[in-house]
Tab-separated table of N, CA and C in Angstrom:
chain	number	residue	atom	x	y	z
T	1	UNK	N	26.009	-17.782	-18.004
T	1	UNK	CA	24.801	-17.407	-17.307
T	1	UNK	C	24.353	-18.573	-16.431
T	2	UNK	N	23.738	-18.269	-15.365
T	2	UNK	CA	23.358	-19.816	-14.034
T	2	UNK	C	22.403	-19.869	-14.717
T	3	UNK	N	22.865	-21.647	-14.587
T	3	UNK	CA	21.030	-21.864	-14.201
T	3	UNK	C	20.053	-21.448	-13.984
T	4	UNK	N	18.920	-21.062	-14.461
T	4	UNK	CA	17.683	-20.722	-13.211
T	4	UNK	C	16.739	-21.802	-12.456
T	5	UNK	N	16.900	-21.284	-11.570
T	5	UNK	CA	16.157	-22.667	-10.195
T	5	UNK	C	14.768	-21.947	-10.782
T	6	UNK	N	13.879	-23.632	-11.092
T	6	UNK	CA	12.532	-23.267	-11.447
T	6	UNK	C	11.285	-22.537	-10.430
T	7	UNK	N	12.045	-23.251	-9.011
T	7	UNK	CA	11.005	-23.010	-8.511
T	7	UNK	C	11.092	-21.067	-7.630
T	8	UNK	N	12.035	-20.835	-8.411
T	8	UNK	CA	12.182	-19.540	-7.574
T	8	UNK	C	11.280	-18.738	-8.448
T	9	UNK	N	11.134	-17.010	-7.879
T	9	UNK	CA	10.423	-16.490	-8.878
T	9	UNK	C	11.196	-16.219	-10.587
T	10	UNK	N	10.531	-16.222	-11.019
T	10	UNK	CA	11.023	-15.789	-12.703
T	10	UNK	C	12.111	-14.410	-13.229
T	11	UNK	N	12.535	-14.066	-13.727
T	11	UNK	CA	13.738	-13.208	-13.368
T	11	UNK	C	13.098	-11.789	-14.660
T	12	UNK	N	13.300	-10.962	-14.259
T	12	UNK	CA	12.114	-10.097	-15.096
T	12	UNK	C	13.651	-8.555	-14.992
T	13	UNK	N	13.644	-7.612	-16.225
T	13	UNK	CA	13.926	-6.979	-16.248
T	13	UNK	C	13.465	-5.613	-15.288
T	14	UNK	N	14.472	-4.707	-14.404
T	14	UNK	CA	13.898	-3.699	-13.823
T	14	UNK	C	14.557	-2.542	-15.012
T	15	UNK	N	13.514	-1.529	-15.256
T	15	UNK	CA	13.871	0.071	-15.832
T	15	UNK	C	14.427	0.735	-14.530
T	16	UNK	N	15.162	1.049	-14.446
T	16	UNK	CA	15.579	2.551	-13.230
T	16	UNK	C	15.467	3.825	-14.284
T	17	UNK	N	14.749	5.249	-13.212
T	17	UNK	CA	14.605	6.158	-13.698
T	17	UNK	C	15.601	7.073	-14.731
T	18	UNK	N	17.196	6.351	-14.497
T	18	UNK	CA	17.778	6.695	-15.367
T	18	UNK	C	18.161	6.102	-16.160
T	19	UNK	N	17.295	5.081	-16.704
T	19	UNK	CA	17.868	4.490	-17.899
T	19	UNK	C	18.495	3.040	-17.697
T	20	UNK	N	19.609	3.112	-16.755
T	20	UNK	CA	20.423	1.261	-16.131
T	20	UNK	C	18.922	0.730	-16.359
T	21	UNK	N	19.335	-0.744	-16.444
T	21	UNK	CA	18.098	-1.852	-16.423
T	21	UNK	C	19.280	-2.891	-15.424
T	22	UNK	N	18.219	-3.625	-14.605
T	22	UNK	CA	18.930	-4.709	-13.538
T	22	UNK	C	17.840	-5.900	-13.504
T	23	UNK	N	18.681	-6.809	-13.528
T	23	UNK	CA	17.791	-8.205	-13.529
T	23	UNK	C	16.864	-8.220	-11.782
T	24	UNK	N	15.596	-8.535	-11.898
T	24	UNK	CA	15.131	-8.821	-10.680
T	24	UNK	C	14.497	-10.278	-10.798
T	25	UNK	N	13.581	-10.197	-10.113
T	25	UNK	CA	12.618	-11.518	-9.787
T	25	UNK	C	11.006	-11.430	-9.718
T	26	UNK	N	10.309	-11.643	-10.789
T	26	UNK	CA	9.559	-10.948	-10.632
T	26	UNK	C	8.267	-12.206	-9.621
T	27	UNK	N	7.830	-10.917	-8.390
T	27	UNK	CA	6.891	-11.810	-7.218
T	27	UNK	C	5.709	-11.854	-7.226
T	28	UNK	N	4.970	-10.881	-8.217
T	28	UNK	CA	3.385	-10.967	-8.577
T	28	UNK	C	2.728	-9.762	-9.595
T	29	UNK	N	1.868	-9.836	-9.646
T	29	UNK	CA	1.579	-9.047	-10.550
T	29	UNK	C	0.242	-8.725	-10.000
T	30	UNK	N	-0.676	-7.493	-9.934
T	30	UNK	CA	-1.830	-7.091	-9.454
T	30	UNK	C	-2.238	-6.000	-10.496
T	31	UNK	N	-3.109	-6.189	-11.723
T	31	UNK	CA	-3.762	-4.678	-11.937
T	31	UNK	C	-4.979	-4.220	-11.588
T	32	UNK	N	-4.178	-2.979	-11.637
T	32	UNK	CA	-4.959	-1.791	-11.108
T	32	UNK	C	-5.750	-0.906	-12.175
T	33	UNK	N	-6.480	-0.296	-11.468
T	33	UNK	CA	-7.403	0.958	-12.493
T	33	UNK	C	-6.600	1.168	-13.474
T	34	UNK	N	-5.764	1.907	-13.742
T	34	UNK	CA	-4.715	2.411	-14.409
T	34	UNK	C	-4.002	1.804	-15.437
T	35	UNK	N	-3.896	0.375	-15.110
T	35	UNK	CA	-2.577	-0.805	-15.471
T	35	UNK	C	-1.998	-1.307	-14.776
T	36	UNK	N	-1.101	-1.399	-14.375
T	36	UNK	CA	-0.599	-2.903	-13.810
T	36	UNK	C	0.211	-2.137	-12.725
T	37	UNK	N	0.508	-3.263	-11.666
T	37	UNK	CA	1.759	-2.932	-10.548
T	37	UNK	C	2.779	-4.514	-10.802
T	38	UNK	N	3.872	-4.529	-10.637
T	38	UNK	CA	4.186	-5.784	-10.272
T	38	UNK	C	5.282	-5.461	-9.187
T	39	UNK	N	4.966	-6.594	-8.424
T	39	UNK	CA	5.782	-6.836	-6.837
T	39	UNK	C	7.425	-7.359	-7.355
T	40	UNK	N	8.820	-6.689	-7.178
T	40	UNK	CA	9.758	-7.055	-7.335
T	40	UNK	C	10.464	-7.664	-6.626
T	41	UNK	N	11.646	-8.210	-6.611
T	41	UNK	CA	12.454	-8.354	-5.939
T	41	UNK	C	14.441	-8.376	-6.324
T	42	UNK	N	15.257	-6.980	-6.030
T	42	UNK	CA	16.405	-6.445	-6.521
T	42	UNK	C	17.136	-6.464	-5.415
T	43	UNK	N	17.962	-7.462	-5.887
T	43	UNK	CA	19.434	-6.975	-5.084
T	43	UNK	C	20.594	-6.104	-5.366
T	44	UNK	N	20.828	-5.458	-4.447
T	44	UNK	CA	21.295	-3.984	-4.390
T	44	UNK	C	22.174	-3.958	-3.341
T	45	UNK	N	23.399	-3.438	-3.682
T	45	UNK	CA	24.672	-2.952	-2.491
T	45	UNK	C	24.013	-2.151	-1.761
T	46	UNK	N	24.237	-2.685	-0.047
T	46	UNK	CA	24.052	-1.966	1.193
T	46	UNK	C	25.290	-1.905	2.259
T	47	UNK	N	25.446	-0.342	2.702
T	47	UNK	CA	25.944	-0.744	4.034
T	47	UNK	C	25.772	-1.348	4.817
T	48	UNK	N	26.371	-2.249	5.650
T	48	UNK	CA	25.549	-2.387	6.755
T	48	UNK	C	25.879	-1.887	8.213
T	49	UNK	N	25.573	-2.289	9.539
T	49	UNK	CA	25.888	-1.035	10.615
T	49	UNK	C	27.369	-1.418	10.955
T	50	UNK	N	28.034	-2.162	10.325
T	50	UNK	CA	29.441	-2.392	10.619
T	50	UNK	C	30.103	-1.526	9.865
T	51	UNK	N	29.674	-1.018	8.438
T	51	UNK	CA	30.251	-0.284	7.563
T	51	UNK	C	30.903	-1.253	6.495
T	52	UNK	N	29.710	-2.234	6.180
T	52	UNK	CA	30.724	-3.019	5.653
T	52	UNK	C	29.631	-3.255	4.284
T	53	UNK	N	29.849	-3.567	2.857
T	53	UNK	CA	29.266	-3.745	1.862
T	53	UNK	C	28.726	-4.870	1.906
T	54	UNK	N	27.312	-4.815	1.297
T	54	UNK	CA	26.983	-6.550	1.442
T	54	UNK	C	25.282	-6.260	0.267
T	55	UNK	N	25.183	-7.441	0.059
T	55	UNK	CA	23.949	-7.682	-1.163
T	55	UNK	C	22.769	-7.447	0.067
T	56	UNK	N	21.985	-7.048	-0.705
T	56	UNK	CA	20.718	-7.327	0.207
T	56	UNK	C	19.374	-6.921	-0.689
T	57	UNK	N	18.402	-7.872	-0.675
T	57	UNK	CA	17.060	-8.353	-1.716
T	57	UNK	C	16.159	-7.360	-1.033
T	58	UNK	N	15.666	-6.424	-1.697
T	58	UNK	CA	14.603	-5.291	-1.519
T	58	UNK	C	13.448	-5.822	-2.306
T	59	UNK	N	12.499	-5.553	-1.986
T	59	UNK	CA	10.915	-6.223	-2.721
T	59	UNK	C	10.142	-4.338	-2.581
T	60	UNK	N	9.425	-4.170	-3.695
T	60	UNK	CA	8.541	-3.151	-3.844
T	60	UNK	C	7.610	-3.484	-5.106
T	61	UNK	N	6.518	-2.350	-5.194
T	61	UNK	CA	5.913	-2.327	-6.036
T	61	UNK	C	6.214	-1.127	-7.296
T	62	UNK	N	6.217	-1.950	-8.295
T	62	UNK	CA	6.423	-0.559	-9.474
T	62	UNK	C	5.652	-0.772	-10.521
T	63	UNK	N	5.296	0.584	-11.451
T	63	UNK	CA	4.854	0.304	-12.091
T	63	UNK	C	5.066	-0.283	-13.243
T	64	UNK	N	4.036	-1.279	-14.533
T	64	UNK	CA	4.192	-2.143	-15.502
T	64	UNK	C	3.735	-1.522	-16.563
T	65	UNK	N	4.119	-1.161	-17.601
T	65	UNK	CA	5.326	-1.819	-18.114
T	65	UNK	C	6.258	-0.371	-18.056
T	66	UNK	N	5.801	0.372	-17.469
T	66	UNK	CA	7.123	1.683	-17.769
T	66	UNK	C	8.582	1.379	-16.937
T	67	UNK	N	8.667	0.592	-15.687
T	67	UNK	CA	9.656	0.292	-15.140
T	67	UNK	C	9.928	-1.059	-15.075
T	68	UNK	N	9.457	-2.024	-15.653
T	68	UNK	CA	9.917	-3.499	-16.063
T	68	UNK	C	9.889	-3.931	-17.878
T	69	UNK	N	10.449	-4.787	-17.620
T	69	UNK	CA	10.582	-5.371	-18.988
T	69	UNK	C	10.580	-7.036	-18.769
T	70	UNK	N	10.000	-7.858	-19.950
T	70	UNK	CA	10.383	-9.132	-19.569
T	70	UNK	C	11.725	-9.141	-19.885
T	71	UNK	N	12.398	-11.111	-19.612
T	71	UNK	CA	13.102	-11.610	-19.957
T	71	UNK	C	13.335	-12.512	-21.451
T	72	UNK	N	13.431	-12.528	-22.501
T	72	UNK	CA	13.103	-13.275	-23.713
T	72	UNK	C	13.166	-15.135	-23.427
T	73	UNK	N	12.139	-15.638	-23.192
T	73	UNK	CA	11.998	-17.056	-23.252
T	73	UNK	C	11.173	-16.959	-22.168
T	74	UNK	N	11.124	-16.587	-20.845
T	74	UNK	CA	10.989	-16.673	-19.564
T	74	UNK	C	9.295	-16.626	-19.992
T	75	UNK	N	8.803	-17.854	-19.277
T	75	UNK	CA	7.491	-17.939	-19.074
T	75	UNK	C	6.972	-17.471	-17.832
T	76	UNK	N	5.924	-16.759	-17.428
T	76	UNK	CA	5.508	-15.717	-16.648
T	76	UNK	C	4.033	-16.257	-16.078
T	77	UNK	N	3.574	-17.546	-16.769
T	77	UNK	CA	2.525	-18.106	-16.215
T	77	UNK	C	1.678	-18.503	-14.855
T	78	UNK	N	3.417	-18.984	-14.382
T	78	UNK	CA	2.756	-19.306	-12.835
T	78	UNK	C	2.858	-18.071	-11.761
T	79	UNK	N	3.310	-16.873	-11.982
T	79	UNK	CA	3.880	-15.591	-11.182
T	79	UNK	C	2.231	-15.655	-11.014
T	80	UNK	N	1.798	-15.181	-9.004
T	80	UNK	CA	0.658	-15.153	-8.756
T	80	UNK	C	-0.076	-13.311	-9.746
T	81	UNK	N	-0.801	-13.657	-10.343
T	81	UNK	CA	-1.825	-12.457	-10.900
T	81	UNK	C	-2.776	-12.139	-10.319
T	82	UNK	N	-3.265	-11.018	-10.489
T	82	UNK	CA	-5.188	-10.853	-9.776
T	82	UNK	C	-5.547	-9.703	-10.417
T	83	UNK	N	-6.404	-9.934	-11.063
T	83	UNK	CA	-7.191	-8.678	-12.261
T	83	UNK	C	-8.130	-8.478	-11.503
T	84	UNK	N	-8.647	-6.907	-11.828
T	84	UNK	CA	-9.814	-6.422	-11.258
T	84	UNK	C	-10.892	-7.192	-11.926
T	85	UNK	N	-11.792	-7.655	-10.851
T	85	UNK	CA	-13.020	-8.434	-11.679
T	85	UNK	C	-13.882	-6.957	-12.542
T	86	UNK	N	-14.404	-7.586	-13.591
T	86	UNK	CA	-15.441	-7.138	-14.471
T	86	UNK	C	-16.446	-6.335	-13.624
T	87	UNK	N	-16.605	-5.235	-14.476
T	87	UNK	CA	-17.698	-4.117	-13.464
T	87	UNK	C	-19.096	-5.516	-13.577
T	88	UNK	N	-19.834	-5.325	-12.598
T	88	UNK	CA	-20.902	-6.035	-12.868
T	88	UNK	C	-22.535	-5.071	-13.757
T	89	UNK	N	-22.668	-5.767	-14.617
T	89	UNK	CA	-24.079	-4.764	-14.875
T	89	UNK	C	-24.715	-4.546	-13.990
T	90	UNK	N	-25.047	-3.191	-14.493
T	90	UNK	CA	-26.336	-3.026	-13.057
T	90	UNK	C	-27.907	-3.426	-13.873
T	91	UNK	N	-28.603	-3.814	-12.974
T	91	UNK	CA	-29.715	-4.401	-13.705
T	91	UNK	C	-30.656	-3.456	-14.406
T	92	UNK	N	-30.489	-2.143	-14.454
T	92	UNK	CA	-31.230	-1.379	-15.803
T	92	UNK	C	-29.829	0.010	-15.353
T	93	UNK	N	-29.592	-0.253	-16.683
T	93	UNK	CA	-28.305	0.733	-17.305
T	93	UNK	C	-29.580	2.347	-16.935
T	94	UNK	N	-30.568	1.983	-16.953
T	94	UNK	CA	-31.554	3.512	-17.706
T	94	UNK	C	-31.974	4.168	-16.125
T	95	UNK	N	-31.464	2.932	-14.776
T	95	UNK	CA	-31.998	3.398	-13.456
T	95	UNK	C	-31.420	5.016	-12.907
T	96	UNK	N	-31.919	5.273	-12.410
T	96	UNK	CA	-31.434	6.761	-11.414
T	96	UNK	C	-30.521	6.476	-10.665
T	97	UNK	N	-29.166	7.343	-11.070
T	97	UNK	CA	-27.386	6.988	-10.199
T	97	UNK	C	-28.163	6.811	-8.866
T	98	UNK	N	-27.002	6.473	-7.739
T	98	UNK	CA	-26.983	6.312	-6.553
T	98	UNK	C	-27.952	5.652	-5.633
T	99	UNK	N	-28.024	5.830	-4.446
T	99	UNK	CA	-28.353	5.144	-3.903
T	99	UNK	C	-29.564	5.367	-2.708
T	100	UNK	N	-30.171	5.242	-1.842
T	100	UNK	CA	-31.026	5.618	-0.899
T	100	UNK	C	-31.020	4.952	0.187
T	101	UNK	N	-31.143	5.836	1.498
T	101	UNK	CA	-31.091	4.777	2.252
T	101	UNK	C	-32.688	4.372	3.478
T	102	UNK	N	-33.101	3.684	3.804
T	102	UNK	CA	-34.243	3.340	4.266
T	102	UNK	C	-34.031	3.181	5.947
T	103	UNK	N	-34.078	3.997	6.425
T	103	UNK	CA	-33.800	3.766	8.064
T	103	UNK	C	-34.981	2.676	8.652
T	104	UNK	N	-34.394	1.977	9.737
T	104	UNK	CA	-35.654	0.916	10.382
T	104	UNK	C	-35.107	1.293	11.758
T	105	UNK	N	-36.785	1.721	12.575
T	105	UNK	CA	-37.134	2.213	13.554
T	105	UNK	C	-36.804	0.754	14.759
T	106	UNK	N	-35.691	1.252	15.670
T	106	UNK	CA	-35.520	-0.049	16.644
T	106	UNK	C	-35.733	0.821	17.836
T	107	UNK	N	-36.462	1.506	18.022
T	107	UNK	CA	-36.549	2.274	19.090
T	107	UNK	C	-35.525	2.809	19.940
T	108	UNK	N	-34.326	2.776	19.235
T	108	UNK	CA	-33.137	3.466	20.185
T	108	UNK	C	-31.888	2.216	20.439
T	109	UNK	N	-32.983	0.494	20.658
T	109	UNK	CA	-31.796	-0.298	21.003
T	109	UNK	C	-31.175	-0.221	20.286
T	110	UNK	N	-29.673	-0.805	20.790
T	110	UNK	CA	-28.668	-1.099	19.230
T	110	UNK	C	-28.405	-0.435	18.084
T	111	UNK	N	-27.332	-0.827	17.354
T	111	UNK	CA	-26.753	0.100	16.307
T	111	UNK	C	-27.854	0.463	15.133
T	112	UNK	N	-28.317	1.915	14.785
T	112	UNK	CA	-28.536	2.348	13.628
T	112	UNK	C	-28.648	0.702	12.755
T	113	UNK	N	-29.681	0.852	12.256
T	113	UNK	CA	-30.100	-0.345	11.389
T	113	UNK	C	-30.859	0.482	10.107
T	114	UNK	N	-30.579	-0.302	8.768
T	114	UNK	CA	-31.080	0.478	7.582
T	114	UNK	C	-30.591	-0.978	6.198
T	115	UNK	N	-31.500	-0.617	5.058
T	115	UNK	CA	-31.503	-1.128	3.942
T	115	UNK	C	-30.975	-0.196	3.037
T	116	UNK	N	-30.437	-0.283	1.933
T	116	UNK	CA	-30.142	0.158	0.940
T	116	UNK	C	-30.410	0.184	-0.419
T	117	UNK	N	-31.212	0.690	-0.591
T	117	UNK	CA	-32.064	0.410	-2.275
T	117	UNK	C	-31.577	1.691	-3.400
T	118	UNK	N	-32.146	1.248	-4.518
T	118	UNK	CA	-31.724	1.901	-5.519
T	118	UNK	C	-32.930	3.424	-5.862
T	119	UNK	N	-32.500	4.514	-5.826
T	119	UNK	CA	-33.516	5.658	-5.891
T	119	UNK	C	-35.168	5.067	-6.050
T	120	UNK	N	-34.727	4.652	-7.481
T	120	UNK	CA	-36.620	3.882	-8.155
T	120	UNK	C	-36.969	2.695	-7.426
T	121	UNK	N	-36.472	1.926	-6.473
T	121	UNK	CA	-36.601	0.858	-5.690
T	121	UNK	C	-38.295	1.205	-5.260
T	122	UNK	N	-39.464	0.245	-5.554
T	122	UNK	CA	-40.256	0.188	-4.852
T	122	UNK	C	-40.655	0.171	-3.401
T	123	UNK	N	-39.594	-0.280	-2.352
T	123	UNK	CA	-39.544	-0.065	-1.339
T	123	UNK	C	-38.402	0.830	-0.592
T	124	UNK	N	-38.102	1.836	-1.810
T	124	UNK	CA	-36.879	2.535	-1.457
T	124	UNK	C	-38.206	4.092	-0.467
T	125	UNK	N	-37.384	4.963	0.637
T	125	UNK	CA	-38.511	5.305	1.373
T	125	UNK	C	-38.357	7.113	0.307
T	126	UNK	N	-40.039	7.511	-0.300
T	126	UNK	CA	-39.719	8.291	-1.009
T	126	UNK	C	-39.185	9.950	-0.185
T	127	UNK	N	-38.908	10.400	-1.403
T	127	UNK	CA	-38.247	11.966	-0.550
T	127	UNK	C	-36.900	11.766	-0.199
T	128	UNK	N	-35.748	10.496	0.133
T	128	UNK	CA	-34.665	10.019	1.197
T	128	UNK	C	-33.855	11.242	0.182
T	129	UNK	N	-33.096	11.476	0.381
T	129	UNK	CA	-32.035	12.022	-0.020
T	129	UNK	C	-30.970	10.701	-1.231
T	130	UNK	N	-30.519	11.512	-2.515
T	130	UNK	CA	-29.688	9.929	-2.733
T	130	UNK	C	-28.257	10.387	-2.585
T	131	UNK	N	-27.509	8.845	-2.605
T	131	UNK	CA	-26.129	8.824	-2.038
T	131	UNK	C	-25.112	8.347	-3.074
T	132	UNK	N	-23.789	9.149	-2.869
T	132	UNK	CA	-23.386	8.939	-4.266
T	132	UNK	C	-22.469	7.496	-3.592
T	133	UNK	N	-21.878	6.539	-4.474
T	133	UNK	CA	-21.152	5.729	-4.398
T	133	UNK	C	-20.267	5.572	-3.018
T	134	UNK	N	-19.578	6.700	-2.619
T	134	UNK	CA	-18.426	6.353	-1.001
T	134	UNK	C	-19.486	6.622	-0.272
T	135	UNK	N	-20.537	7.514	-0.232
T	135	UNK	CA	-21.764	7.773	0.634
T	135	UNK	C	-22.663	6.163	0.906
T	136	UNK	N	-22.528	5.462	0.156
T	136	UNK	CA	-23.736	3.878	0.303
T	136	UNK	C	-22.357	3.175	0.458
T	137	UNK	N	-20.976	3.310	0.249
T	137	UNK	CA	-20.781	2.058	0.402
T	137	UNK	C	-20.293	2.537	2.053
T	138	UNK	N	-20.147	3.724	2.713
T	138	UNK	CA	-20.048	4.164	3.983
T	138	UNK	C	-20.698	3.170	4.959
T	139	UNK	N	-22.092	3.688	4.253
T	139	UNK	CA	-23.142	3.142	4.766
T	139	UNK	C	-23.687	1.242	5.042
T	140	UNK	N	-23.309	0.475	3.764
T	140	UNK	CA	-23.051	-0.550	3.534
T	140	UNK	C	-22.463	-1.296	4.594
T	141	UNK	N	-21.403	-0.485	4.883
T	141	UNK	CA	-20.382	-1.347	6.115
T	141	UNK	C	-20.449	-1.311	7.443
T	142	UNK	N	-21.392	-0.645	7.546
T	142	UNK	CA	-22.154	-0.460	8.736
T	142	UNK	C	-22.542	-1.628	9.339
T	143	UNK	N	-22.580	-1.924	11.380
T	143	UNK	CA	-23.061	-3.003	11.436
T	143	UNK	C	-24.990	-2.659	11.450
T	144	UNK	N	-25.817	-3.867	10.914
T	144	UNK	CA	-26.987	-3.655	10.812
T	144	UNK	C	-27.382	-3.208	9.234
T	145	UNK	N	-26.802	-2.794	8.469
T	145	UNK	CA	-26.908	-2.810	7.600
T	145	UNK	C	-27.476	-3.488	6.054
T	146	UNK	N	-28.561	-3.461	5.300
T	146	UNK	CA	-28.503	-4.751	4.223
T	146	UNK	C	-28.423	-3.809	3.189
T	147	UNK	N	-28.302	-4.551	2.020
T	147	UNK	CA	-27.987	-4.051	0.466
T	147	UNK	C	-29.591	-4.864	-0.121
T	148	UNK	N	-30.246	-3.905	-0.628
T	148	UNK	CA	-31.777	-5.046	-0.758
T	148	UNK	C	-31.737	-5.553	-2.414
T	149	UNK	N	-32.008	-6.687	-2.344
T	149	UNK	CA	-32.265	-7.627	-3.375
T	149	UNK	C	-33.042	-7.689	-4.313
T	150	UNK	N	-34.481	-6.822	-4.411
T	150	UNK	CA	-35.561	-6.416	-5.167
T	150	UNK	C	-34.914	-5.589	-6.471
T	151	UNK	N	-34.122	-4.573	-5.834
T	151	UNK	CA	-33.432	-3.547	-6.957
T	151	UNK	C	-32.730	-3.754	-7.339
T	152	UNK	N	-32.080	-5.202	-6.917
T	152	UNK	CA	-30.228	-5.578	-7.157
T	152	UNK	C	-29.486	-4.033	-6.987
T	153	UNK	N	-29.956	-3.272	-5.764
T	153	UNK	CA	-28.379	-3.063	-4.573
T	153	UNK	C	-27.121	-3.784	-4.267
T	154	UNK	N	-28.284	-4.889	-4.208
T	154	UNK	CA	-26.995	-6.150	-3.446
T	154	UNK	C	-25.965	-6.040	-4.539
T	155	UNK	N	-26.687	-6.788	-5.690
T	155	UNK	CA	-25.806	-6.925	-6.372
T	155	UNK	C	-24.479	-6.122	-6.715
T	156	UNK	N	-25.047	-4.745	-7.284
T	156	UNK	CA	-23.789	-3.959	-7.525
T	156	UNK	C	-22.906	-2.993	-6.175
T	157	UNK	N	-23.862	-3.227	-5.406
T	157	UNK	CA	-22.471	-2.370	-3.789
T	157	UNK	C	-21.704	-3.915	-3.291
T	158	UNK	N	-22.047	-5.138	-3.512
T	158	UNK	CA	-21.523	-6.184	-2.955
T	158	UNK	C	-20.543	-6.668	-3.382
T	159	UNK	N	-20.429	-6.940	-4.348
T	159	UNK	CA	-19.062	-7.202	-5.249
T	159	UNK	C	-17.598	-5.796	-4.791
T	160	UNK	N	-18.271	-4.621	-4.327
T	160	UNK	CA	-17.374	-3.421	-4.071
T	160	UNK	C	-16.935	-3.729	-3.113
T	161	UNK	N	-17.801	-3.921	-2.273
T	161	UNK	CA	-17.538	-3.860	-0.489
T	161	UNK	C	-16.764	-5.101	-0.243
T	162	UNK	N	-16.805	-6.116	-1.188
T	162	UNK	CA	-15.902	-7.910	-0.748
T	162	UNK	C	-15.351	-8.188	-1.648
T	163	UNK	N	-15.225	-7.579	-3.076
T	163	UNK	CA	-14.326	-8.465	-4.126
T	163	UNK	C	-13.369	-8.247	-3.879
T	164	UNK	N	-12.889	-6.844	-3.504
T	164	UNK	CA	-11.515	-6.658	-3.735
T	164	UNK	C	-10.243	-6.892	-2.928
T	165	UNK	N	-9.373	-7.375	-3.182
T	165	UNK	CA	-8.504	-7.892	-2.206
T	165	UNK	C	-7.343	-6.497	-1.637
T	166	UNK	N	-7.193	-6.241	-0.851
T	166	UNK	CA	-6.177	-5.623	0.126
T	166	UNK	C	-4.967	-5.723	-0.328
T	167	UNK	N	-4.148	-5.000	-1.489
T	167	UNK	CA	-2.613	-5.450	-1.867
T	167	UNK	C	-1.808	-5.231	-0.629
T	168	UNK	N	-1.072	-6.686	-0.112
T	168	UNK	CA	-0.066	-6.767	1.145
T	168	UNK	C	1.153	-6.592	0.319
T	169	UNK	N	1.976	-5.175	0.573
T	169	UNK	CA	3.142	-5.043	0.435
T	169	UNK	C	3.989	-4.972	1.142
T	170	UNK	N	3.868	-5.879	2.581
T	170	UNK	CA	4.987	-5.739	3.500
T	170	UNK	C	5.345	-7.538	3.929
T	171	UNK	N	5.444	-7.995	1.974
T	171	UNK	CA	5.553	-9.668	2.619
T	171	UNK	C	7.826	-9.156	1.622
């Protein structure tokens, strides 16, 4: 068996749907709602446009643990990770779901401008209609837009709208 070069990625078992298992490399790990994804990397016989056989390193995402397995010894420490951060409390579990939104009168200039408060928000505007979760964070991303701080809005649409990172699967 080679060597393994430390600084490459770590060498991680792949499941294929029928059963074969093939050594890969494993390039990151990201979970998701669900459980886990991890980013691979398998070399696999290809034609190429000459017609000629040749190795070539494919990278995808699959799922963990039904289509990987570790390696026995192989430490997995430094492979980049990123867990979904912790729901944040909302500051009264007992508040009214969703959200409201507070329009501010600019006389026509410029983009639609508005706050975002929580139904019971003291300065939330009464009667508004409320908004469920993709409805405020729609709204949220709006330019002109605030998340208000009195009700901790901010708090729980802000962490939604910026924690989460964008999985790049075309490295």
């Amino acid at each position: 068996m080679p060597v393994e070069d430390s600084s490459s990625p770590p060498p991680i078992i792949v499941i294929w749907p029928d059963g074969q298992e093939q050594r890969a490399r494993l390039l990151a790990r990201h979970q998701v709602v669900d459980g886990w994804m991890y980013k691979i990397a398998v070399t696999l016989w290809n034609a190429n446009d000459r017609g000629e056989i040749e190795p070539v390193t494919f990278r995808t995402w699959v799922d963990a643990p039904q289509h990987v397995r570790p390696v026995a010894g192989v430490d997995y420490d430094q492979v980049e990770t990123r867990w979904i951060p912790p729901p944040l409390p909302v500051s009264d579990p007992g508040r009214p779901h969703g959200w409201v939104l507070q329009r501010i009168d600019e006389r026509g200039r410029g983009p639609a401008q508005g706050i975002l408060h929580a139904p019971d928000c003291q300065e939330a505007p009464p009667g508004a209609p409320v908004l469920g979760l993709d409805q405020a964070l729609d709204q949220a991303e709006k330019p002109g837009m605030r998340l208000c701080s009195l009700c901790d809005a901010a708090g729980e649409l802000d962490p939604m709208i910026r924690g989460f990172e964008h999985i790049d699967d075309d490295e």
